[in-house]
Coordinates of C-alpha atoms and ligand atoms in Angstrom, one line a residue:
M17 CA 25.8 -18.4 3.1
Y18 CA 24.8 -15.1 1.6
D19 CA 26.9 -12.8 -0.4
V20 CA 25.4 -9.6 1.1
A21 CA 23.4 -9.1 4.3
I22 CA 21.6 -5.7 4.6
I23 CA 20.6 -4.8 8.1
G24 CA 17.5 -2.6 8.3
A25 CA 14.5 -2.4 5.9
G26 CA 13.8 1.3 5.7
I27 CA 14.2 3.3 2.5
T28 CA 18.0 2.9 2.7
G29 CA 18.0 -0.9 3.1
C30 CA 15.1 -1.4 0.6
S31 CA 16.9 0.7 -2.0
I32 CA 20.1 -1.3 -1.7
A33 CA 18.1 -4.6 -1.8
Y34 CA 16.4 -3.4 -5.0
E35 CA 19.7 -2.5 -6.7
L36 CA 21.4 -5.8 -5.6
G37 CA 18.3 -7.7 -6.9
K38 CA 19.4 -6.8 -10.4
Y39 CA 22.4 -9.1 -10.1
N40 CA 23.1 -12.8 -9.4
V41 CA 24.1 -11.9 -5.8
K42 CA 22.7 -13.9 -2.9
T43 CA 21.3 -11.1 -0.7
V44 CA 19.3 -11.1 2.5
L45 CA 17.5 -8.1 4.0
I46 CA 17.2 -8.4 7.7
E47 CA 14.5 -6.4 9.7
K48 CA 13.7 -6.5 13.4
E49 CA 10.1 -5.5 12.9
N50 CA 7.2 -7.4 11.2
D51 CA 7.1 -5.3 8.1
V52 CA 9.4 -3.1 5.9
S53 CA 9.3 0.7 6.2
V54 CA 8.3 0.9 9.9
G55 CA 11.2 3.0 11.2
T56 CA 11.8 6.6 10.3
T57 CA 10.8 5.9 6.7
K58 CA 7.1 5.8 7.7
A59 CA 7.2 9.1 9.8
N60 CA 8.7 12.1 8.0
S61 CA 7.7 15.1 5.9
A62 CA 7.6 12.9 2.7
I63 CA 9.4 15.5 0.6
I64 CA 11.8 14.7 -2.2
H65 CA 14.0 17.7 -1.5
G66 CA 15.5 19.9 -4.2
G67 CA 19.1 20.0 -3.0
Y68 CA 19.5 23.7 -2.2
D69 CA 19.7 23.2 1.6
P70 CA 22.8 20.9 2.1
K71 CA 26.2 22.5 2.3
P72 CA 28.1 22.2 -1.1
G73 CA 30.7 19.4 -1.0
T74 CA 28.8 17.2 1.6
L75 CA 27.4 13.8 0.9
M76 CA 24.0 15.2 1.6
A77 CA 24.4 17.6 -1.3
K78 CA 25.8 15.0 -3.7
Y79 CA 23.1 12.3 -3.0
N80 CA 20.2 14.7 -2.7
I81 CA 20.7 16.1 -6.2
K82 CA 21.2 12.6 -7.7
G83 CA 18.4 11.1 -5.6
N84 CA 15.9 13.8 -6.6
I85 CA 16.2 12.7 -10.2
Y86 CA 16.5 8.9 -9.7
T87 CA 13.6 8.7 -7.1
K88 CA 11.2 10.3 -9.6
E89 CA 12.2 7.7 -12.2
L90 CA 11.7 4.9 -9.8
C91 CA 8.3 6.2 -8.6
K92 CA 7.1 6.2 -12.2
K93 CA 8.5 2.7 -12.9
L94 CA 7.2 1.1 -9.7
D95 CA 3.8 2.8 -9.6
V96 CA 4.5 4.8 -6.4
P97 CA 2.4 8.0 -5.7
F98 CA 4.6 11.0 -6.4
K99 CA 3.9 14.6 -7.5
Q100 CA 6.4 17.2 -8.5
I101 CA 4.8 20.3 -7.0
G102 CA 7.8 22.5 -6.2
A103 CA 8.8 24.2 -2.9
L104 CA 8.7 27.8 -1.8
V105 CA 11.0 29.1 1.0
V106 CA 9.2 32.1 2.3
A107 CA 10.9 35.3 3.7
F108 CA 9.3 37.6 6.2
S109 CA 11.9 40.3 6.4
E110 CA 14.6 42.0 4.3
E111 CA 17.1 40.0 6.4
E112 CA 15.4 36.8 5.4
K113 CA 15.4 37.9 1.7
K114 CA 19.2 37.7 2.0
T115 CA 18.9 34.1 3.2
L116 CA 16.9 33.4 0.0
E117 CA 19.7 34.7 -2.1
E118 CA 22.2 32.6 -0.2
L119 CA 20.0 29.5 -0.5
K120 CA 19.7 30.1 -4.3
E121 CA 23.5 30.5 -4.6
R122 CA 24.0 27.3 -2.6
G123 CA 21.5 25.5 -4.7
E124 CA 23.1 26.6 -7.9
K125 CA 26.5 25.4 -6.6
N126 CA 24.9 22.0 -5.8
G127 CA 23.4 21.8 -9.2
V128 CA 19.7 22.5 -8.5
P129 CA 18.0 23.6 -11.8
D130 CA 15.6 26.5 -12.5
M131 CA 15.4 28.2 -9.1
E132 CA 13.7 31.6 -9.0
I133 CA 13.1 34.3 -6.4
W134 CA 9.5 35.5 -6.4
D135 CA 8.5 39.0 -5.2
K136 CA 5.5 39.5 -2.9
A137 CA 3.0 40.0 -5.8
K138 CA 3.9 36.8 -7.5
L139 CA 3.9 34.9 -4.3
Q140 CA 0.4 36.1 -3.4
K141 CA -0.9 35.4 -6.9
E142 CA 0.4 31.8 -6.8
E143 CA -0.2 31.1 -3.1
P144 CA -3.1 33.3 -2.0
N145 CA -3.3 31.5 1.4
V146 CA 0.3 32.3 2.3
S147 CA 0.6 35.0 4.9
K148 CA 0.3 38.6 3.7
E149 CA 3.3 39.3 5.9
A150 CA 5.6 37.3 3.6
V151 CA 7.8 39.6 1.4
A152 CA 9.4 37.1 -1.0
A153 CA 10.0 33.4 -1.7
L154 CA 12.5 31.1 -3.3
L155 CA 11.0 28.6 -5.8
S156 CA 12.7 25.3 -6.2
P157 CA 10.6 23.6 -8.9
N158 CA 12.3 20.2 -8.7
V159 CA 10.9 19.4 -5.2
G160 CA 8.3 16.6 -5.0
I161 CA 6.0 14.9 -2.6
V162 CA 5.9 11.1 -2.3
S163 CA 4.4 8.3 -0.3
P164 CA 7.6 7.2 1.5
W165 CA 6.4 3.9 2.9
E166 CA 4.9 2.9 -0.5
L167 CA 8.3 3.7 -2.1
A168 CA 10.2 1.5 0.3
I169 CA 7.6 -1.3 0.0
A170 CA 7.7 -1.1 -3.8
L171 CA 11.5 -1.4 -3.8
A172 CA 11.4 -4.3 -1.3
E173 CA 8.6 -6.1 -3.2
V174 CA 10.6 -6.0 -6.5
A175 CA 13.8 -7.1 -4.6
V176 CA 11.9 -10.1 -3.2
Q177 CA 10.6 -10.9 -6.7
N178 CA 14.2 -10.9 -7.8
D179 CA 15.1 -13.5 -5.2
V180 CA 16.4 -11.2 -2.3
D181 CA 15.5 -13.0 0.9
L182 CA 13.6 -10.9 3.4
K183 CA 13.9 -11.9 7.1
L184 CA 11.3 -10.0 9.2
N185 CA 11.0 -10.2 13.0
T186 CA 14.8 -10.8 13.0
E187 CA 16.9 -8.5 15.2
V188 CA 20.6 -8.4 14.8
T189 CA 22.2 -8.7 18.2
G190 CA 25.9 -9.2 17.4
I191 CA 28.4 -9.6 14.6
E192 CA 31.6 -11.6 14.4
K193 CA 34.2 -11.8 11.7
N194 CA 35.7 -15.2 11.0
D195 CA 38.2 -15.1 8.1
D196 CA 36.2 -13.8 5.1
T197 CA 32.8 -14.4 6.6
Y198 CA 30.6 -12.3 8.9
E199 CA 28.5 -14.3 11.4
I200 CA 25.5 -12.2 12.3
A201 CA 23.7 -13.3 15.5
T202 CA 20.0 -12.7 15.5
N203 CA 17.0 -13.7 17.6
N204 CA 16.3 -16.1 14.7
G205 CA 19.6 -17.9 14.5
T206 CA 22.9 -17.0 12.8
V207 CA 23.1 -15.5 9.3
K208 CA 26.4 -15.8 7.4
A209 CA 27.5 -13.3 4.8
K210 CA 30.6 -12.1 3.0
Y211 CA 29.5 -8.4 3.0
I212 CA 27.3 -6.3 5.3
C213 CA 25.5 -3.1 4.6
N214 CA 24.5 -1.5 7.9
A215 CA 21.3 0.5 7.2
A216 CA 19.8 0.3 10.7
G217 CA 18.6 4.0 10.8
I218 CA 18.7 5.5 14.3
F219 CA 20.4 2.3 15.5
A220 CA 23.1 2.2 12.9
D221 CA 25.8 3.4 15.4
K222 CA 24.9 0.5 17.7
V223 CA 25.1 -2.1 14.8
N224 CA 28.5 -0.6 13.8
E225 CA 29.7 -1.0 17.4
F226 CA 28.9 -4.8 17.3
I227 CA 32.1 -5.1 15.3
N228 CA 33.9 -1.8 15.7
E229 CA 35.0 1.0 18.0
K230 CA 32.6 3.9 18.0
T231 CA 33.2 5.7 14.7
F232 CA 30.0 7.8 14.6
E233 CA 27.3 8.6 17.1
I234 CA 23.6 9.1 16.5
N235 CA 21.9 11.6 18.7
P236 CA 18.2 10.9 18.0
N237 CA 16.1 14.0 17.4
R238 CA 12.3 13.9 17.3
G239 CA 10.0 15.8 15.0
E240 CA 6.2 16.1 15.6
Y241 CA 3.4 16.6 13.1
Y242 CA -0.2 17.3 12.4
L243 CA -1.9 15.5 9.5
L244 CA -5.1 17.3 8.5
D245 CA -8.2 16.2 6.6
K246 CA -8.5 16.6 2.9
S247 CA -10.7 19.7 3.5
Q248 CA -7.3 21.4 4.1
G249 CA -5.4 19.6 1.4
E250 CA -5.7 22.4 -1.2
L251 CA -4.8 25.4 1.0
V252 CA -1.3 25.5 -0.6
N253 CA -0.1 24.4 -4.0
H254 CA 3.6 24.1 -3.1
V255 CA 5.6 22.8 -0.2
I256 CA 5.8 25.9 2.0
F257 CA 9.0 26.3 4.1
Q258 CA 10.2 29.1 6.3
C259 CA 13.8 30.1 6.2
P260 CA 16.0 27.3 7.6
N261 CA 17.7 27.8 11.0
E262 CA 20.4 26.0 13.0
K263 CA 17.8 23.4 14.0
G264 CA 17.1 22.4 10.4
K265 CA 14.7 23.1 7.6
G266 CA 12.0 24.3 10.0
V267 CA 8.2 23.8 10.0
L268 CA 6.6 23.2 6.6
V269 CA 3.1 23.2 5.4
A270 CA 2.4 20.9 2.4
P271 CA -0.2 18.9 0.6
T272 CA 0.4 15.1 0.7
V273 CA 0.2 12.8 -2.3
H274 CA -3.0 11.4 -0.7
G275 CA -4.6 14.8 -0.7
N276 CA -4.2 15.8 3.0
L277 CA -2.2 18.6 4.5
I278 CA 0.9 17.9 6.5
V279 CA 2.2 20.4 9.0
G280 CA 5.5 20.0 11.0
P281 CA 8.0 19.1 12.2
D282 CA 9.7 20.6 15.3
S283 CA 13.1 19.4 16.5
Q284 CA 13.7 17.9 20.0
P285 CA 16.6 15.8 21.3
T286 CA 15.2 12.4 22.3
S287 CA 16.4 8.9 23.2
G288 CA 15.9 5.7 21.2
N289 CA 12.9 5.4 19.0
D290 CA 10.6 7.7 21.0
T291 CA 7.8 8.6 18.7
S292 CA 5.5 10.1 21.3
T293 CA 3.9 13.5 20.7
S294 CA 3.7 16.3 23.2
S295 CA 1.5 19.4 23.7
T296 CA 4.6 21.6 23.8
G297 CA 5.9 20.2 20.5
L298 CA 2.5 20.3 18.8
N299 CA 1.8 23.9 20.0
F300 CA 5.1 25.0 18.6
V301 CA 4.4 23.4 15.3
R302 CA 0.9 24.9 15.1
N303 CA 2.0 28.4 16.0
T304 CA 4.9 28.4 13.6
A305 CA 2.9 27.0 10.7
L306 CA 0.2 29.7 11.3
K307 CA 2.8 32.3 10.6
S308 CA 3.2 30.9 7.0
V309 CA -0.4 29.9 6.4
P310 CA -2.7 31.7 8.8
G311 CA -5.9 30.0 7.5
I312 CA -5.1 26.4 8.5
N313 CA -8.0 25.0 10.4
F314 CA -6.4 22.8 13.0
R315 CA -9.9 21.5 14.1
E316 CA -9.6 19.4 10.9
S317 CA -6.6 17.5 12.3
I318 CA -7.0 13.7 11.9
R319 CA -3.7 12.5 13.4
N320 CA -0.6 13.5 15.2
F321 CA 2.6 11.6 14.8
A322 CA 6.4 11.9 15.3
G323 CA 9.5 10.6 13.5
V324 CA 13.0 10.3 14.8
R325 CA 16.0 11.8 13.0
A326 CA 19.3 9.8 12.9
R327 CA 21.3 13.0 13.7
T328 CA 25.1 13.1 14.1
K329 CA 27.2 16.0 15.2
E330 CA 28.8 16.1 11.7
H331 CA 25.3 16.6 10.3
D332 CA 26.2 14.6 7.2
F333 CA 25.7 11.0 6.0
H334 CA 28.3 8.5 7.2
I335 CA 28.8 6.3 4.2
Y336 CA 32.0 4.3 4.0
E337 CA 33.6 0.8 4.1
D338 CA 35.1 0.2 7.5
K339 CA 38.9 0.3 7.4
E340 CA 39.3 -2.6 9.8
N341 CA 36.6 -4.8 8.4
K342 CA 36.6 -5.3 4.7
G343 CA 33.2 -5.5 3.1
F344 CA 31.4 -3.9 6.1
I345 CA 29.7 -0.8 4.8
N346 CA 28.1 1.8 7.1
I347 CA 25.2 3.9 5.9
G348 CA 24.7 6.0 9.0
G349 CA 23.5 9.5 9.9
M350 CA 20.7 9.2 7.3
E351 CA 18.7 12.2 8.5
S352 CA 16.9 14.5 6.1
P353 CA 17.4 14.5 3.1
G354 CA 17.9 10.8 3.6
L355 CA 14.5 9.9 2.0
S356 CA 15.4 11.9 -1.1
S357 CA 18.9 10.5 -1.3
A358 CA 18.6 6.8 -0.5
T359 CA 17.9 5.6 -4.0
A360 CA 21.1 7.3 -5.3
V361 CA 23.1 6.2 -2.2
A362 CA 22.1 2.6 -3.1
L363 CA 23.7 2.9 -6.6
D364 CA 27.0 3.9 -5.0
I365 CA 26.8 1.1 -2.4
V366 CA 26.6 -1.4 -5.2
K367 CA 29.7 0.2 -6.7
M368 CA 31.5 0.1 -3.3
L369 CA 30.7 -3.6 -2.9
A370 CA 32.0 -4.3 -6.4
D371 CA 35.2 -2.4 -5.7
T372 CA 35.8 -4.5 -2.6
G373 CA 35.4 -7.8 -4.5
L374 CA 31.7 -8.6 -5.0
V375 CA 31.1 -10.1 -8.4
L376 CA 28.2 -8.5 -10.2
E377 CA 26.7 -10.6 -13.0
E378 CA 23.4 -9.2 -14.4
K379 CA 20.3 -11.3 -13.8
N380 CA 18.2 -12.7 -16.6
N381 CA 14.4 -12.5 -16.3
L382 CA 14.7 -9.4 -14.1
V383 CA 11.4 -8.0 -12.6
D384 CA 11.6 -4.3 -12.8
T385 CA 8.1 -3.0 -12.8
R386 CA 5.0 -3.0 -10.5
K387 CA 1.4 -2.2 -10.9
V388 CA -1.1 -1.6 -8.1
H389 CA -4.9 -1.4 -8.6
R390 CA -6.2 1.9 -7.0
F391 CA -9.9 1.5 -7.5
K392 CA -10.9 5.1 -6.7
H393 CA -8.6 6.5 -9.3
L394 CA -10.0 4.3 -12.1
S395 CA -12.6 5.3 -14.8
H396 CA -16.1 3.9 -14.5
E397 CA -15.4 1.5 -17.4
K398 CA -12.2 0.2 -15.7
R399 CA -14.0 -0.2 -12.4
A400 CA -16.8 -2.2 -14.1
E401 CA -14.2 -4.4 -15.8
L402 CA -12.4 -5.1 -12.5
V403 CA -15.6 -5.9 -10.6
K404 CA -16.6 -8.3 -13.3
E405 CA -13.2 -10.0 -13.1
N406 CA -13.4 -10.1 -9.3
P407 CA -16.5 -9.1 -7.4
L408 CA -14.4 -8.2 -4.3
Y409 CA -13.5 -5.0 -6.1
G410 CA -17.2 -4.1 -5.9
K411 CA -17.2 -4.1 -2.0
I412 CA -16.0 -0.9 -0.4
I413 CA -14.4 -1.6 3.0
C414 CA -12.8 1.8 3.8
R415 CA -15.5 4.3 3.1
C416 CA -13.4 7.4 3.8
E417 CA -10.7 6.5 1.2
T418 CA -12.9 4.3 -1.1
V419 CA -10.8 1.2 -0.7
T420 CA -12.3 -2.1 -1.8
E421 CA -12.0 -5.6 -0.4
G422 CA -10.2 -6.6 -3.7
E423 CA -7.4 -4.1 -2.9
I424 CA -7.1 -5.3 0.7
V425 CA -6.9 -8.9 -0.5
D426 CA -4.2 -7.8 -3.0
A427 CA -2.2 -6.1 -0.3
I428 CA -2.3 -9.2 1.9
H429 CA -1.1 -11.4 -0.9
R430 CA 1.6 -9.1 -2.5
P431 CA 5.2 -10.3 -2.5
I432 CA 5.6 -9.0 1.1
P433 CA 2.3 -10.0 2.7
A434 CA 0.6 -7.4 4.9
T435 CA 0.1 -9.2 8.3
S436 CA -1.2 -6.2 10.4
I437 CA -4.0 -3.6 10.0
D438 CA -1.4 -0.9 9.5
A439 CA 0.5 -2.9 7.0
V440 CA -2.6 -3.0 4.9
K441 CA -3.0 0.7 5.4
R442 CA 0.5 1.3 4.2
R443 CA -0.1 -0.7 1.0
C444 CA -3.6 0.4 -0.1
N445 CA -4.7 3.3 2.2
A446 CA -7.5 1.6 4.0
G447 CA -7.8 3.4 7.3
M448 CA -6.0 6.6 6.2
G449 CA -9.1 8.7 6.0
R450 CA -11.0 11.0 8.4
C451 CA -12.1 8.2 10.7
Q452 CA -8.5 6.7 10.8
G453 CA -9.7 3.1 10.6
G454 CA -12.4 3.5 13.3
F455 CA -14.9 1.8 11.0
C456 CA -12.9 -0.3 8.6
G457 CA -10.1 -1.5 11.1
P458 CA -12.1 -4.4 12.5
R459 CA -13.2 -5.5 8.9
V460 CA -9.6 -5.3 7.7
Q461 CA -8.6 -7.4 10.7
E462 CA -11.2 -10.1 9.8
I463 CA -10.0 -10.1 6.1
I464 CA -6.4 -10.6 7.2
S465 CA -7.4 -13.4 9.5
R466 CA -9.4 -15.1 6.8
E467 CA -6.9 -14.7 4.0
L468 CA -3.8 -15.8 6.0
N469 CA -5.7 -18.3 8.0
V470 CA -4.6 -17.0 11.4
P471 CA -6.7 -16.5 14.5
L472 CA -8.4 -13.0 14.6
K473 CA -6.7 -12.2 17.9
D474 CA -3.3 -12.8 16.3
V475 CA -3.7 -9.9 13.8
P476 CA -2.2 -6.8 15.5
Q477 CA -2.8 -3.2 14.8
D478 CA 0.9 -2.8 13.7
R479 CA 4.0 -4.2 15.4
I480 CA 3.8 -7.6 17.1
G481 CA 2.4 -7.1 20.6
M482 CA 0.1 -4.2 19.5
D483 CA -2.9 -6.4 20.1
I484 CA -6.5 -5.3 19.6
I485 CA -8.1 -8.5 20.8
T486 CA -6.5 -10.2 23.8
G487 CA -9.0 -13.2 23.9
E488 CA -12.6 -14.3 23.7
T489 CA -14.9 -13.2 26.5
K490 CA -17.0 -16.4 26.3
D491 CA -14.1 -18.8 26.8
G492 CA -12.8 -16.7 29.7
G493 CA -9.6 -16.0 27.7
A494 CA -9.8 -12.2 27.8
K495 CA -7.2 -10.5 30.0
Ligands
LIG10 C1 10.9 14.4 11.3 C2 11.6 14.0 10.1 C3 11.3 14.5 8.9 C4 12.0 14.1 7.7 N1 11.6 14.6 6.5 C5 12.3 14.2 5.4 C6 11.9 14.7 4.1 O1 10.9 15.4 3.9 N2 12.7 14.3 3.1 C7 13.8 13.5 3.2 O2 14.5 13.3 2.2 N3 14.1 13.0 4.4 C8 13.4 13.3 5.5 N4 13.7 12.8 6.7 C9 14.7 11.8 6.8 C10 14.2 10.4 6.3 O3 13.0 10.1 6.9 C11 15.3 9.4 6.7 O4 16.5 9.8 6.1 C12 15.0 8.0 6.1 O5 13.7 7.6 6.4 C13 16.0 7.0 6.8 O6 15.7 5.7 6.3 P1 16.6 4.5 6.8 O7 16.2 3.4 6.0 O8 18.0 4.9 6.9 O9 16.1 4.3 8.3 P2 14.8 3.6 8.9 O10 13.6 3.9 8.1 O11 14.7 4.0 10.3 O12 15.1 2.1 8.7 C14 16.0 1.4 9.6 C15 15.5 0.1 9.8 O13 16.4 -0.7 10.6 C16 15.7 -1.6 11.5 N5 16.7 -2.0 12.5 C17 17.3 -1.2 13.4 N6 18.1 -1.9 14.2 C18 18.1 -3.2 13.7 C19 18.7 -4.4 14.1 N7 19.5 -4.5 15.2 N8 18.3 -5.5 13.5 C20 17.5 -5.5 12.4 N9 16.8 -4.4 12.0 C21 17.1 -3.2 12.7 C22 14.6 -0.7 12.0 O14 13.6 -1.4 12.6 C23 14.2 0.1 10.7 O15 13.1 -0.5 10.1 C24 13.0 13.1 7.8 C25 13.2 12.5 9.1 C26 12.5 12.9 10.2 C27 12.7 12.2 11.5

């Protein structure tokens, strides 16, 4: 019997698991997929927003401001790639200049520090590749860029080291309450817990309805992206937004923490977890982005992808303990700025659990730090030391990103083992470069097979069922 069951291992669930790991609380993190961070958390703009966009008084405003500060602290502590580069919202007309003033005023009400409005001359000086048609910009210096999946993985790894149980490949299919205990039905048997945190992303409304009447509804909304090669990564120095509209924050152009350029997203109603991309969506993204930064060379695109927003009609987070079911906490509607807010939301979830009866006793021997070897960022001396210690660090497997076999083996044996080619990519960047794993993918597959002692054909590209090898031609097993 667990004290707390968390459903969903995206940034929300992983943040809650990390915070609960600090206490002597028996916690389980339940995820239907074969890795953490494979829902919306792996497919978004990767911005730690400043907090000037949400309406004052909303949960989004409250948690964005707190999360902006706390997430930076956690990235530093847990060795997660993060850069505070600031954001510029660009205006193209006198009318839009008024929007900048409104955003600044809203940001100040929300508590965003040090915002400034730049005139055209200052904007051109700081961002020479931004369109000459732009007339002004709002600077929010507290905005950052992050590796969202690495943040979620880091939080979950530390939670696991602090004795949180992680159940992957476990889909919650029903919930029943018997006296003070929740019985959670899954494809892997029943899990019992006294408290539940529903952090199931775009399916949080469905999980809520396992035990409840409909109290909120998610209308999934898809956003499509271009990811461009590092040749485009230095075109802009800040995150470049256009003025927001009724559909959201609009199309942005930004460097990524890994040195690429990200461009997107659009906004389209969709159903379920439909992460396909379309020529209509991508054309819209491309044409809109060229208005902000006309020199983007889209021939340098290395990948398109899409993420799905957990949008609700209230356009705010739905964070509350259910009135009918004590100890059942919904964390729904986590659309943007959900990534920026999740770490702060988790702090309040722990308080809510304590208020409803969970006993919090601090853990002795807490793990609260993490260090990852990133070979390409080391000095020559450090590299030599590492290779001497373990010659696998002297073997480059991913040539685009300079990732060594040592780093891949580390990724496979970390507290949450990487069991697919993309799980390795999310942990150490092998396959993230220009060839997108065309060369290193098969080598990574062999290394996983060798290290985990599983047949090569059982190592998928990503989710279970995304097979690369279906059988051996010589024994007639290929389909
Ligand atoms: C296009 C786009 C751009 C965005 N840009 C930003 C941004 O720049 N900055 C920002 O702050 N926010 C951004 N966001 C929002 C941010 O990505 C989300 O708020 C955040 O990732 C949500 O995390 P989550 O953990 O709530 O959901 P998810 O990451 O989706 O995790 C939910 C998990 O629950 C699991 N699950 C679902 N149902 C079940 C079940 N029945 N049993 C077991 N497991 C289950 C899923 O497999 C999934 O892993 C963006 C979102 C999108 C779509």
